[in-house]
Amino acid sequence: MNMSDNLKYRQQFFLEDYEDQLWTCQTCTCGFCLYECQAYKLTGLESAGARGRNHIALGILNGELGVEDLSDLLLYVCTTCRYCESVCPQNLSLIHI
C-alpha cells in the first residue's frame, strides 16, 4: 500500500465514525454555522465553514471526492472556536470532522 492509498484508507475509516452526523448535516442544510464563522468570513467560501467541510467529508466517504481534490487552505482555515457547534440545531460534533 503506497502513501496515498494509506491516507485514503485512514480518512475513509475515520469518516465512517461520523457518517450519521454527515448525513444529518447534509439533509438539515440550515446554515446557522456560517453566520459568524471566521473561516467563512475570511474566505467567503462555504467550503471553509462547517457545513461545507461536512459536505466535502461526505463526498470523500462516498468516493465522490479524493484527497487530491482538496485544498489545504480549506482544510486548515478553521479556527476551532466551536461557534458552529454552539448554534447547531442538531447538536453535531462539527469540530471533530
Coordinates of C-alpha atoms in Angstrom, one line a residue:
M1 CA 0.0 0.0 0.0
N2 CA 1.6 3.3 -1.0
M3 CA 1.4 6.5 1.0
S4 CA -1.6 7.9 -1.0
D5 CA -3.6 4.7 -0.6
N6 CA -2.8 4.6 3.1
L7 CA -4.0 8.2 3.6
K8 CA -7.3 7.4 1.7
Y9 CA -7.8 4.3 3.8
R10 CA -7.3 6.2 7.1
Q11 CA -9.6 9.0 6.0
Q12 CA -12.4 6.6 5.0
F13 CA -12.1 4.7 8.3
F14 CA -12.2 7.9 10.3
L15 CA -15.1 9.4 8.4
E16 CA -17.2 6.2 8.9
D17 CA -17.4 7.1 12.6
Y18 CA -19.2 10.3 11.7
E19 CA -21.3 9.1 8.8
D20 CA -24.7 9.7 10.6
Q21 CA -23.7 13.2 11.5
L22 CA -22.5 13.9 8.0
W23 CA -25.9 12.8 6.6
T24 CA -27.7 14.8 9.2
C25 CA -25.9 17.9 8.2
Q26 CA -26.4 17.2 4.6
T27 CA -30.2 16.9 5.0
C28 CA -30.7 19.7 7.5
T29 CA -28.9 22.4 5.5
C30 CA -29.8 25.2 8.0
G31 CA -26.5 27.1 7.6
F32 CA -26.5 28.5 11.1
C33 CA -22.9 27.5 11.4
L34 CA -21.9 30.1 8.8
Y35 CA -23.4 33.2 10.3
E36 CA -20.4 34.1 12.5
C37 CA -17.8 31.6 11.2
Q38 CA -14.5 33.4 11.0
A39 CA -13.2 31.0 8.3
Y40 CA -16.2 31.6 6.2
K41 CA -15.9 35.4 6.7
L42 CA -12.2 35.3 5.8
T43 CA -12.5 33.3 2.6
G44 CA -16.1 33.8 1.5
L45 CA -16.3 30.1 0.6
E46 CA -18.8 27.9 2.2
S47 CA -16.4 25.0 2.0
A48 CA -14.3 26.8 4.7
G49 CA -17.2 26.6 7.1
A50 CA -18.5 23.5 9.0
R51 CA -21.4 22.8 6.6
G52 CA -19.1 22.9 3.6
R53 CA -16.5 20.8 5.2
N54 CA -19.1 18.2 6.1
H55 CA -20.3 18.1 2.6
I56 CA -16.7 17.6 1.4
A57 CA -16.2 14.8 4.0
L58 CA -19.4 13.1 2.8
G59 CA -18.1 13.3 -0.7
I60 CA -14.8 11.6 0.4
L61 CA -16.8 9.0 2.3
N62 CA -18.9 8.2 -0.7
G63 CA -15.9 8.1 -3.0
E64 CA -17.1 11.1 -5.0
L65 CA -14.1 13.2 -3.9
G66 CA -10.5 12.2 -3.3
V67 CA -7.7 13.7 -1.3
E68 CA -6.2 15.2 -4.4
D69 CA -9.4 17.3 -4.9
L70 CA -8.9 19.1 -1.6
S71 CA -7.1 22.4 -0.9
D72 CA -5.0 22.6 2.2
L73 CA -6.3 26.1 2.8
L74 CA -9.9 24.9 3.1
L75 CA -8.9 22.1 5.5
Y76 CA -6.9 24.1 7.9
V77 CA -8.5 27.6 7.9
C78 CA -10.9 26.6 10.7
T79 CA -10.1 28.4 14.0
T80 CA -11.7 25.7 16.1
C81 CA -13.7 28.4 18.0
R82 CA -16.7 26.0 18.2
Y83 CA -19.2 28.6 17.2
C84 CA -20.6 26.1 14.7
E85 CA -21.3 23.6 17.5
S86 CA -22.9 26.1 19.8
V87 CA -25.5 27.1 17.2
C88 CA -26.1 23.7 15.5
P89 CA -29.8 22.7 16.0
Q90 CA -28.8 19.0 15.5
N91 CA -26.0 19.2 18.2
L92 CA -23.4 17.8 15.8
S93 CA -19.8 17.4 16.7
L94 CA -18.7 19.6 13.9
I95 CA -15.2 20.5 15.1
H96 CA -14.0 16.9 15.0
I97 CA -14.9 16.1 11.4

